[in-house]
Coordinates of C-alpha atoms in Angstrom, one line a residue:
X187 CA -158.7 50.1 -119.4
X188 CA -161.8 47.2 -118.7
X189 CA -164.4 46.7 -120.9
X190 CA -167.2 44.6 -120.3
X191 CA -170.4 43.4 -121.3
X192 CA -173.3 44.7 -119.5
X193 CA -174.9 41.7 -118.3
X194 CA -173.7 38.2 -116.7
X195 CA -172.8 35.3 -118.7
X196 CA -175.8 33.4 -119.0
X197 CA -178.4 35.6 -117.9
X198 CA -179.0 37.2 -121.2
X199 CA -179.5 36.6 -125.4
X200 CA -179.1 38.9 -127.9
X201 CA -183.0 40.0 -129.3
X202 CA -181.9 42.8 -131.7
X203 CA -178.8 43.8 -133.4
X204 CA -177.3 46.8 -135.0
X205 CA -178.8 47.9 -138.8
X206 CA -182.1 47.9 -140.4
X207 CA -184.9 46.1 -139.3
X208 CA -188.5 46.1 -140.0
X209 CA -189.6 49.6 -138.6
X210 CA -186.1 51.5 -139.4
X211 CA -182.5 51.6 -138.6
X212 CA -181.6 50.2 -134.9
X213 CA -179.1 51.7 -134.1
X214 CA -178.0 50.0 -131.1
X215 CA -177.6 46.1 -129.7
X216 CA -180.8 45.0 -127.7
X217 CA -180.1 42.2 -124.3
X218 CA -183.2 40.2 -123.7
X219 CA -183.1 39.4 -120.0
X220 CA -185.7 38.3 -117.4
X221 CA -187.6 41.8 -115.7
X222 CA -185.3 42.7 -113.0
X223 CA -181.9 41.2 -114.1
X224 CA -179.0 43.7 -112.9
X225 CA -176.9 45.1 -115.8
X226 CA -173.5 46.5 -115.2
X227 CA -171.7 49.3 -116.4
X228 CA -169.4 48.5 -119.9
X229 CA -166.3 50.8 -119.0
X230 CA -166.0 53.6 -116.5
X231 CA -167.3 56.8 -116.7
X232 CA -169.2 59.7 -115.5
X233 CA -173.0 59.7 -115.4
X234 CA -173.9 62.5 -118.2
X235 CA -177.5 62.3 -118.3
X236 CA -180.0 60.0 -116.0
X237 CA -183.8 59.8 -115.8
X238 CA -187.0 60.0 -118.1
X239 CA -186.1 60.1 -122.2
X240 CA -188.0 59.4 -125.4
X241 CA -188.3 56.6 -126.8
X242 CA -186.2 54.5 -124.1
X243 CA -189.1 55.6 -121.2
X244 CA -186.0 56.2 -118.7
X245 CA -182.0 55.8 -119.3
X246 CA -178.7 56.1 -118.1
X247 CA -175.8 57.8 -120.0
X248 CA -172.1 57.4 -119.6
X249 CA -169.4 59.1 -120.9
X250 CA -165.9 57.7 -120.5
X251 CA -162.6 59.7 -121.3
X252 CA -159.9 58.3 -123.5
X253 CA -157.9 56.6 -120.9
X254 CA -161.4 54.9 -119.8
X255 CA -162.0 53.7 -122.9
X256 CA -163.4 56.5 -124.2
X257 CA -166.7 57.0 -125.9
X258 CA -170.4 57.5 -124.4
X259 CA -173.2 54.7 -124.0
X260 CA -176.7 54.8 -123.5
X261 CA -178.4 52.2 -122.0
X262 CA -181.8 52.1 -122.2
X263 CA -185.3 50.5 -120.8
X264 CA -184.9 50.4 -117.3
X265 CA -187.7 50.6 -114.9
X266 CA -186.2 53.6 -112.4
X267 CA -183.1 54.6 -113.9
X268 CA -182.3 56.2 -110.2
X269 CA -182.3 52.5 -108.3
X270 CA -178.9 52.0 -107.5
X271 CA -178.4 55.8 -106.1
X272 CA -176.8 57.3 -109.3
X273 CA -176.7 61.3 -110.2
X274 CA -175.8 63.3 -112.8
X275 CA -171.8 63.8 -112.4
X276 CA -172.0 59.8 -110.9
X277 CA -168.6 58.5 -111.4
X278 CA -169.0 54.8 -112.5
X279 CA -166.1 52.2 -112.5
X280 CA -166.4 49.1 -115.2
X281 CA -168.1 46.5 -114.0
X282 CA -170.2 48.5 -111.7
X283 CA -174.0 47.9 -111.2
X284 CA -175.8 50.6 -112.5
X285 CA -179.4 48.9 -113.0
X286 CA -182.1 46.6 -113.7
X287 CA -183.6 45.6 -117.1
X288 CA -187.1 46.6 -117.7
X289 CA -189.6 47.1 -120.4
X290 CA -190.0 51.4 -120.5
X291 CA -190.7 53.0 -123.3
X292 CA -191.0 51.8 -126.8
X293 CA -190.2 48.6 -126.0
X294 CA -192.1 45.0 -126.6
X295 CA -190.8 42.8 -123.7
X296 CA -188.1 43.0 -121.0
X297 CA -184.6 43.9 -122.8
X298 CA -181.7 46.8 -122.1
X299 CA -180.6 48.2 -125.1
X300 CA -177.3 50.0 -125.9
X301 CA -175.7 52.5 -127.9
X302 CA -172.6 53.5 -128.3
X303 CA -170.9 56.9 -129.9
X304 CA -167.6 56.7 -130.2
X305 CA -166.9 60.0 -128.9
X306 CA -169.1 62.0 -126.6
X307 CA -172.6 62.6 -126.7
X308 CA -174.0 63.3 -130.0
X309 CA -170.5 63.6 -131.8
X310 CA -170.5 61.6 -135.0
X311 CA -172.5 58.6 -136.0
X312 CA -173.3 55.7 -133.2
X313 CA -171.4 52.6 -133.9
X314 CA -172.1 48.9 -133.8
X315 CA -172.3 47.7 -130.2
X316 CA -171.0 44.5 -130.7
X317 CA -168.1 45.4 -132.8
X318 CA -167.1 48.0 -129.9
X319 CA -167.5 45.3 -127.3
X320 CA -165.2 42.6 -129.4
X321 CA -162.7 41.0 -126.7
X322 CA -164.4 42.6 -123.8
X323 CA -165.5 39.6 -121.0
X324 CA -168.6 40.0 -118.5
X325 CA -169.2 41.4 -115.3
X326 CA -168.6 39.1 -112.4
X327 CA -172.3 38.2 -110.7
X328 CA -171.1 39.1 -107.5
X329 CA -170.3 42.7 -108.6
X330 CA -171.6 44.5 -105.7
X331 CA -174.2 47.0 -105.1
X332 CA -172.8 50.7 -104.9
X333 CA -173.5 52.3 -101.7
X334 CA -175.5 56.0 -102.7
X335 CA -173.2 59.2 -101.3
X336 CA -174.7 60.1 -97.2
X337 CA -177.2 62.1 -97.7
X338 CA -178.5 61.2 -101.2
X339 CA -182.2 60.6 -101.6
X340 CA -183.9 58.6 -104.6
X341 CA -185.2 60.9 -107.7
X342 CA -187.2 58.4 -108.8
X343 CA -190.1 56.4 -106.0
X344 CA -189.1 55.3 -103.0
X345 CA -188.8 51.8 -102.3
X346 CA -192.3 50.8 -101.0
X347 CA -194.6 47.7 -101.3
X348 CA -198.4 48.8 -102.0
X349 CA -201.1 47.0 -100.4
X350 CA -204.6 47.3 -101.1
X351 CA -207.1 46.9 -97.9
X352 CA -209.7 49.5 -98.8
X353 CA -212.7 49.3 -96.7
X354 CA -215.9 51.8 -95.8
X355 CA -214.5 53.0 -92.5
X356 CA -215.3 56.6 -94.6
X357 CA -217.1 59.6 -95.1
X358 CA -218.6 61.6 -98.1
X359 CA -216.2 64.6 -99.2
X360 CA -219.8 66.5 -99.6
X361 CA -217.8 68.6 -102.2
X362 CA -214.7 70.5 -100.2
X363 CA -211.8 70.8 -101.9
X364 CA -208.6 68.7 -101.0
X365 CA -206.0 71.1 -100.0
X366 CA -204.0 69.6 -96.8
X367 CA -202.0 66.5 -96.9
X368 CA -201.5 65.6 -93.2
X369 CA -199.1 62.9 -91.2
X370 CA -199.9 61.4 -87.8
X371 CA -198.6 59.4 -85.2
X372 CA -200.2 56.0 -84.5
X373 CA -198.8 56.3 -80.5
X374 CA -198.3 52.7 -81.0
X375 CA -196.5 49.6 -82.4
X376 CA -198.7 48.5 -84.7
X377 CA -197.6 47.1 -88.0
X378 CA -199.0 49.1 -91.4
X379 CA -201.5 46.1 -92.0
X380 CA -201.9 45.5 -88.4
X381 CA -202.9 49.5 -87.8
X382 CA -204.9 49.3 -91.1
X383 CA -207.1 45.9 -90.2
X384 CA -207.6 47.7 -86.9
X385 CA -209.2 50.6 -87.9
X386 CA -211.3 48.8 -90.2
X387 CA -213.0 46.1 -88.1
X388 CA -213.8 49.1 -85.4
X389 CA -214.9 51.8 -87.3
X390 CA -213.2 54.5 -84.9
X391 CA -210.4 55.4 -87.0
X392 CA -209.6 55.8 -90.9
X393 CA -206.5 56.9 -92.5
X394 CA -206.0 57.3 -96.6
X395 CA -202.3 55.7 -96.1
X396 CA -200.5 53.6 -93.4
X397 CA -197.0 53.1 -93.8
X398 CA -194.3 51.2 -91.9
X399 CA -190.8 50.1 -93.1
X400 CA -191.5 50.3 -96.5
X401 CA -194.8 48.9 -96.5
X402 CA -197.7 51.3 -97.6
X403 CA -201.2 50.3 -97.1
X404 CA -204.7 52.1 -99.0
X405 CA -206.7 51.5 -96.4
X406 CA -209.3 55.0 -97.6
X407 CA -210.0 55.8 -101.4
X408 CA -208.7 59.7 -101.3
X409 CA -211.9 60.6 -103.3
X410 CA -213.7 60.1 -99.8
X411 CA -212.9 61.6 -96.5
X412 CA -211.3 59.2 -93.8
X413 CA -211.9 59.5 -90.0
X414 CA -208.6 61.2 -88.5
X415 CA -209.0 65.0 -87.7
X416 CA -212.6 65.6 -87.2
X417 CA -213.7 68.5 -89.1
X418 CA -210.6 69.2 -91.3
X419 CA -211.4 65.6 -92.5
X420 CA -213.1 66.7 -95.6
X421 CA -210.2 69.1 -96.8
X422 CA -207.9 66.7 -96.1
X423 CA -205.7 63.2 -97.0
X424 CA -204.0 61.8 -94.3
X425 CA -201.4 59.9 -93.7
X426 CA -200.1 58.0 -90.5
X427 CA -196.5 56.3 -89.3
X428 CA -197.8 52.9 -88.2
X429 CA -195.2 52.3 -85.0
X430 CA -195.1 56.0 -84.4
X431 CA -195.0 58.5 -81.2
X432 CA -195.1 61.8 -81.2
X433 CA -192.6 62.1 -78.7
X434 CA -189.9 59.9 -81.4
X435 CA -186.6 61.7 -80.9
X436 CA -185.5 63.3 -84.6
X437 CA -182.9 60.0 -84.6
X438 CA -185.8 57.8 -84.0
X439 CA -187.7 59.3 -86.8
X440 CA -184.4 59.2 -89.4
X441 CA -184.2 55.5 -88.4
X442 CA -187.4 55.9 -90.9
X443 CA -185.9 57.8 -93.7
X444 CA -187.4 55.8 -96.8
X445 CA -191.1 56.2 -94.8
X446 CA -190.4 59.8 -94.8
X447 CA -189.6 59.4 -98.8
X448 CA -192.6 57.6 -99.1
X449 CA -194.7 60.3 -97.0
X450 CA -193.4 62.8 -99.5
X451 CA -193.2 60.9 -102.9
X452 CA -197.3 59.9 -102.0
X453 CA -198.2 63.8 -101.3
X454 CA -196.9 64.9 -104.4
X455 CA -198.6 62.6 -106.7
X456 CA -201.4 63.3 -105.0
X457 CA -201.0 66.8 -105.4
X458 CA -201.5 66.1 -109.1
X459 CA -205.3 64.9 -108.6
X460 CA -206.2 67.9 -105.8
X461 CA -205.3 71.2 -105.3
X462 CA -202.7 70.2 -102.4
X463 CA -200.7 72.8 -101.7
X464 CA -196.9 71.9 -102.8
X465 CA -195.2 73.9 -99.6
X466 CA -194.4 71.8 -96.3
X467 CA -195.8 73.9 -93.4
X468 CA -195.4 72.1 -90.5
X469 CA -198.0 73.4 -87.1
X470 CA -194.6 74.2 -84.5
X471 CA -194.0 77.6 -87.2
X472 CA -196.4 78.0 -89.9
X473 CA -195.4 81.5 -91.1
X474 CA -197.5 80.3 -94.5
X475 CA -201.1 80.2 -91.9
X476 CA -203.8 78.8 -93.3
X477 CA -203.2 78.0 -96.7
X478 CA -202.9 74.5 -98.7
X479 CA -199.8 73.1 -97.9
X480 CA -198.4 69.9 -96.8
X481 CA -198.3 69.3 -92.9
X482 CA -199.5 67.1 -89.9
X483 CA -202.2 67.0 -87.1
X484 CA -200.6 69.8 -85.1
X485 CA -200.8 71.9 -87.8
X486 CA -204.9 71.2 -87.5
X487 CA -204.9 72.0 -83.5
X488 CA -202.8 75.5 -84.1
X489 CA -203.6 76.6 -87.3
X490 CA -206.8 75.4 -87.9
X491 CA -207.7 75.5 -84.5
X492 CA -209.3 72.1 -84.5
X493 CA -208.4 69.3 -82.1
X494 CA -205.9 68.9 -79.7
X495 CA -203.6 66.9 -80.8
X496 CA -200.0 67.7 -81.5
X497 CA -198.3 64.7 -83.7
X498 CA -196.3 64.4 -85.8
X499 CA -194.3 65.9 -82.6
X500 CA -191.4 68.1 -82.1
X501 CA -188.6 66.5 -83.5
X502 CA -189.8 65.2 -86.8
X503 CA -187.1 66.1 -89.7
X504 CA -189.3 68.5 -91.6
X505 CA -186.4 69.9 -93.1
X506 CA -185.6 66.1 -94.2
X507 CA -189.4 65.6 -95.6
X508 CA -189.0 69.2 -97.6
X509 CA -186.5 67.9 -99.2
X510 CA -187.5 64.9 -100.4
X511 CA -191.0 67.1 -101.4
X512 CA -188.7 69.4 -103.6
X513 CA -187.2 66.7 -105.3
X514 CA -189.8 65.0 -106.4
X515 CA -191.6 68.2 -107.8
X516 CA -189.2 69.6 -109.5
X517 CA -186.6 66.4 -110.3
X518 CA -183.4 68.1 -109.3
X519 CA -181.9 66.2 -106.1
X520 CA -182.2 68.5 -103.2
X521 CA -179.9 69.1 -100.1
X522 CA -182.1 69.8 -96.9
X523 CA -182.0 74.0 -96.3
X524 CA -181.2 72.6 -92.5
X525 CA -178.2 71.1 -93.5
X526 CA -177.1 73.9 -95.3
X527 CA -177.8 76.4 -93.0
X528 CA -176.1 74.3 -90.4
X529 CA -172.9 73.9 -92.5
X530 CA -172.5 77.8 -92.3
X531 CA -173.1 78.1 -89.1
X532 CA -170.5 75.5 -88.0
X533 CA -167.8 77.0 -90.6
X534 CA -169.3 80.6 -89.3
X535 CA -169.0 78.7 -85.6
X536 CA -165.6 81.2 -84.3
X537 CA -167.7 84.1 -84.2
X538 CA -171.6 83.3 -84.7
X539 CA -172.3 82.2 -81.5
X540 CA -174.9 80.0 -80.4
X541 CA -178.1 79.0 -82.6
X542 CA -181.2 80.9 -81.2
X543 CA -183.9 78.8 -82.8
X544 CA -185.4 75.7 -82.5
X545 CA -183.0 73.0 -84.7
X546 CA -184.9 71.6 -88.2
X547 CA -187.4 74.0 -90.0
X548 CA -189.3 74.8 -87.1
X549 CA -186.4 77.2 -86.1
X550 CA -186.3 79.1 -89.3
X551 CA -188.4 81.8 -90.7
X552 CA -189.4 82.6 -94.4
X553 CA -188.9 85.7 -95.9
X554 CA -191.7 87.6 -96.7
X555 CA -190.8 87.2 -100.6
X556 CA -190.9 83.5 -99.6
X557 CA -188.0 82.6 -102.0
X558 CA -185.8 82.5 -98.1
X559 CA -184.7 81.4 -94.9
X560 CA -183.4 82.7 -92.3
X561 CA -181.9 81.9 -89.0
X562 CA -180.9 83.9 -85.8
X563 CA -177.5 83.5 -83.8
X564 CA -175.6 85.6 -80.8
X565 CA -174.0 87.2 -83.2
X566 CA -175.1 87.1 -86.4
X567 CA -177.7 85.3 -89.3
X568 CA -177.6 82.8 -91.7
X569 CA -179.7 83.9 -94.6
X570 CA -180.6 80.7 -97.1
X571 CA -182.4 80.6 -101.0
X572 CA -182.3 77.6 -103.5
X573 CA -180.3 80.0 -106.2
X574 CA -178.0 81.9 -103.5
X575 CA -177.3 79.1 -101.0
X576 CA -176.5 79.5 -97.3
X577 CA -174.6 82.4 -95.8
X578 CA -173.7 84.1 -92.9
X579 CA -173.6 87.6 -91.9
X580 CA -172.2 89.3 -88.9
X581 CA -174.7 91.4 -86.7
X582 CA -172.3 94.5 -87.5
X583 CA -172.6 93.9 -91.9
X584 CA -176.4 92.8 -91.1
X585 CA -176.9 96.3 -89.8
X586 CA -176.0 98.5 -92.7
X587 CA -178.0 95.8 -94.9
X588 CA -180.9 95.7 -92.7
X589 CA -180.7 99.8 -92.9
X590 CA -180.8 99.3 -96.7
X591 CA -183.8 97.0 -96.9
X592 CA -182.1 93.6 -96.5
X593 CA -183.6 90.8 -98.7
X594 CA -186.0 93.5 -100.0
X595 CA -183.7 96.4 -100.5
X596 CA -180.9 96.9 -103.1
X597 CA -178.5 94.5 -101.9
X598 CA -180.3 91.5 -101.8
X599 CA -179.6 88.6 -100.8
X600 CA -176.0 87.3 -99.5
X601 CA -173.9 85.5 -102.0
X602 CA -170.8 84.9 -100.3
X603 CA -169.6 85.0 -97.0
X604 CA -167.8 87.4 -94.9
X605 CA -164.0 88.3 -95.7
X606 CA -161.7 89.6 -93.5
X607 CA -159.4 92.0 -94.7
X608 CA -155.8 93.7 -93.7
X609 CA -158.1 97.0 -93.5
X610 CA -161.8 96.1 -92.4
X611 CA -164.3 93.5 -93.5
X612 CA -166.4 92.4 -96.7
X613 CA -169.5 90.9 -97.7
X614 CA -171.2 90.1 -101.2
X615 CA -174.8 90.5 -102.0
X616 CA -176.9 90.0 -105.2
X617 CA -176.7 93.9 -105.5
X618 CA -173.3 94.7 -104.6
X619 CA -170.9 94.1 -101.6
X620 CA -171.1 95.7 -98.4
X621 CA -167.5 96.7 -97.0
X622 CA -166.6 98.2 -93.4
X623 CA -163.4 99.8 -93.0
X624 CA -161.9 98.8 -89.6
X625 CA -162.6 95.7 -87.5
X626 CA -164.6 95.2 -84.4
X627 CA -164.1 97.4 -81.1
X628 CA -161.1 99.2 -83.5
X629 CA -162.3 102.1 -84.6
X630 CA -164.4 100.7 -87.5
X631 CA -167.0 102.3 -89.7
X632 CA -170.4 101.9 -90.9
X633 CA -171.0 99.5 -93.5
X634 CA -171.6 101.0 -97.4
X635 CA -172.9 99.0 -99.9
X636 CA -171.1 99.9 -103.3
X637 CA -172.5 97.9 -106.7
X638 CA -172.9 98.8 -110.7
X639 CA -170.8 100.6 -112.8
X640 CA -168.9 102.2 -109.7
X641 CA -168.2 99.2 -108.4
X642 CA -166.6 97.8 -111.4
X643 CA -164.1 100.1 -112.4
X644 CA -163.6 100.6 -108.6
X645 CA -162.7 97.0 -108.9
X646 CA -160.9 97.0 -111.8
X647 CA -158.6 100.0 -109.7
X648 CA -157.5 97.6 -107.5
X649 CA -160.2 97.3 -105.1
X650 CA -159.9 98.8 -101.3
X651 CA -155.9 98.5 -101.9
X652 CA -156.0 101.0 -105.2
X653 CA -155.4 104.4 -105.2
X654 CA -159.3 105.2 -104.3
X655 CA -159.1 103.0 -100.6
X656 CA -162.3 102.3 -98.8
X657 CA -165.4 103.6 -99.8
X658 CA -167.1 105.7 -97.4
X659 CA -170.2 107.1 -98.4
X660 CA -173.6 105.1 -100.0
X661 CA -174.4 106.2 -103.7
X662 CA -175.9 109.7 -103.6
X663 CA -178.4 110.7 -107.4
X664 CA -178.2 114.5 -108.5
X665 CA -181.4 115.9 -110.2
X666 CA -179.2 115.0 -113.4
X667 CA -179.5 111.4 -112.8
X668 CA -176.0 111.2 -112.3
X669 CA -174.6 108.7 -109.1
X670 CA -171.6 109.6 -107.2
X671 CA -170.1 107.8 -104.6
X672 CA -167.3 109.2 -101.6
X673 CA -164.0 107.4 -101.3
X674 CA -161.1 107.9 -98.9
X675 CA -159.2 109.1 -101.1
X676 CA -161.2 110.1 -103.6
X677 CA -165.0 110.1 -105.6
X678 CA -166.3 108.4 -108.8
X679 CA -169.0 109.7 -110.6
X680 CA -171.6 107.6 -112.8
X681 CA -173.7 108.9 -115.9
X682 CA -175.0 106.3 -118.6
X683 CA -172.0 107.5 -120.8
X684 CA -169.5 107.0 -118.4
X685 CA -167.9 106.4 -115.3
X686 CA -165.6 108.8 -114.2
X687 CA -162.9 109.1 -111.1
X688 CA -161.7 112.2 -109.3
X689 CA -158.7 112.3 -106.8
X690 CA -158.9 115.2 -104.4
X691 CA -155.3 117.9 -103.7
X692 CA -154.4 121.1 -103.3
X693 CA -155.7 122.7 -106.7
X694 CA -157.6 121.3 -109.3
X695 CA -158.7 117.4 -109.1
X696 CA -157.3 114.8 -110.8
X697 CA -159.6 113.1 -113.4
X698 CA -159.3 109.6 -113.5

């Protein structure tokens, strides 16, 4: 087991301890430490909590099990608690970097402060930091930099150096309301203050934001309109990719990943000040039509039917850019629908077939209830929601489930995959599970969706291997109310009171 202090020898003093002190009890140890100086994790762990929290403005909780020392520590203060790449369920080793002092919160000048239960979470009283860190030595200051999981995108800003180069290359708004956040191409190689200065000193070209490699530039105040898609300009902020093409393959345009953050993290804080729409709705597919939203030029040329132009291009990672949208709205990091829909398809990739769309977000369609996604293959679909995740489904189950109303109907949406069985083939939904008896070309059946109280104690008989088999019939209502539904080998029968079986022979039935 390692224990350590959180900062390097030298780098730090101690500002504040443990007990009372004018104001109330402190109940932790404060580190003064220049604005920026990296602090280190005390003993390994897993990241419990992470982000925004009273008092501390933004924080980072650990909790270690007994052979890591055990106990739970907050540290507290930091600037973006999310710097180094860290998540809830984060597993931390001592010594680790795990941020940057700051001065968040209630707090009077740049410090981290730490507390320390000596338990988990909330269990018992917090305990003197110092006491718990007696013996313990300091982290080494060439502790390196943990590299965030592939994949991972920042909850907090991106990484981005503002610069402010307003000029009055503008027009009036003349009262329209701010709905569409748009990105362009520059079809060029200019740098974000190069692109900026341009436009500026000739008058024929205004953007609110240019951004290249991390460098964002105000070059238009968004309470006025800039000069970039004629007349959507006054509805709209835009934003342009200094160094951009249109034609950018989508590896190009990943090569820019933290400009697409930045693209994103800018459109929803501006979202906050104008009725933006919070949906991406990119001009290649814009099932959403005209509606606030955030999007790009092409989206004015074929939606709006303004202009010509068709930047940000084919290829530009929408589904990356959603992603990073959804993650700043709503906090919660967020995998890219794409990738998830890709990830079935490729363990779906035996019998699916080939994709049938465009790649990205451009090749997939939203539901009409516009809580999904779906995609077309040879032989099947991949059906997608945030709560539900990505799953395929076999043109032969998609049948019956089409038949029954598909996302709209009883079943749902998919929640599992497809399962083969010894007799014929399964599939779960939010309202049941769709079986087939048989398999393809042998014989099989038409899908039957079976769900409720039926399904239960069907279930609970042993599924298709109990005494009832397969069933073969959808739910049929009497004038009672009452549901019954056909099995091979026998029929169950559903009131409110009770659920009750029946095996068919010769003579009376059985009553199960």
């Amino acid at each position: 087991m390692t224990r350590l202090y959180p900062i390097a020898a030298g780098k730090y003093s101690i500002s504040s301890g443990f007990g009372s002190r004018p104001g109330g009890f402190h109940a932790g140890l404060d580190f003064a430490a220049p604005d920026g100086t990296p602090f280190y994790a005390c003993q390994a762990g897993t990241v419990q909590y992470i982000g925004a929290a009273d008092g501390y403005g933004q924080w980072i909780v650990i909790d270690s099990d007994d052979n890591q020392g055990a106990g739970c520590l907050e540290y507290g203060h930091m600037w973006d608690a999310f710097k180094t790449g860290l998540r809830v369920g984060s597993k931390v080793a001592a010594g680790q970097l795990i941020g940057y002092v700051g001065s968040n919160g209630g707090s009077t000048g740049p410090h981290l402060h730490i507390s320390v239960w000596p338990r988990g979470y909330g269990d018992g009283q917090k305990i003197d930091p110092a006491a718990w860190l007696t013996g313990a030595g300091h982290p080494g200051a060439s502790t390196p930099k943990p590299t965030p999981p592939v994949g991972s995108t920042p909850m907090g800003a991106p990484a981005f150096r503002e610069i402010d180069m307003m000029g009055n290359n503008r027009s009036n708004r003349f009262g329209a309301a701010v709905v569409f956040f748009l990105g362009h191409t520059e079809e060029g190689n200019a740098t974000a203050q190069g692109l900026a200065a341009s436009g500026n000193s000739s008058g024929n070209f205004s953007y609110h934001y240019v951004c290249r490699d991390g460098i964002l530039v105000d070059m238009v105040d968004t309470d006025f309109a800039s000069w970039s898609v004629l007349d959507a300009n006054p509805r709209s902020i835009n934003f342009v990719f200094a160094g951009s093409r249109a034609s950018f393959t989508r590896e190009q345009w990943l090569q820019r990943r933290n400009d697409i953050a930045i693209f994103a993290w800018i459109a929803v804080q501006d979202s906050k000040k104008y009725p933006i729409g919070k949906v991406v709705n990119p001009g290649r597919n814009y099932p959403l039509g005209n509606r606030p939203c955030i999007a790009d030029h092409y989206f004015v040329t074929r939606v709006l039917g303004i202009g010509d132009h068709s930047d940000l291009g084919p290829n530009f990672p929408w589904d990356v850019a959603e992603a990073y949208v959804r993650e700043y709205l709503t906090g919660v990091p967020a995998v890219p629908p794409e990738n998830l829909i890709n990830k079935e398809a490729a363990k779906a990739g035996a019998w699916i077939g080939k994709r049938l769309a465009p790649e990205g977000i451009a090749g997939e369609t939203i539901t009409p209830d516009g809580r999904g996604k779906w995609v077309k293959y040879e032989n099947g679909y991949v059906y997608f929601t945030d709560t539900t995740g990505a799953h395929a489904i076999p043109n032969y189950i998609f049948h019956t489930w089409y038949q029954l109303g598909a996302e709209k109907g009883v079943a749902g949406y998919p929640t599992g995959s497809h399962s083969v069985l010894a007799g014929g083939e399964v599939q779960g939904f939010e309202g049941g599970a769709i079986y087939r008896r048989g398999h393809p070309g042998q014989n099989e059946q038409a899908g039957v969706l079976i769900g409720g109280k039926i399904r239960e104690k069907w279930n609970k008989s042993g599924f298709e291997n109990g005494p009832y088999g397969y069933p073969v019939s959808m739910e049929t209502k009497t004038k009672s109310g009452a549901i019954w539904q056909q099995f091979e080998k026998g029929r169950m029968a559903f009131s409110p009171d009770n659920v009750v079986g029946l095996f068919t022979q010769d003579g009376p039935d059985i009553i199960n």
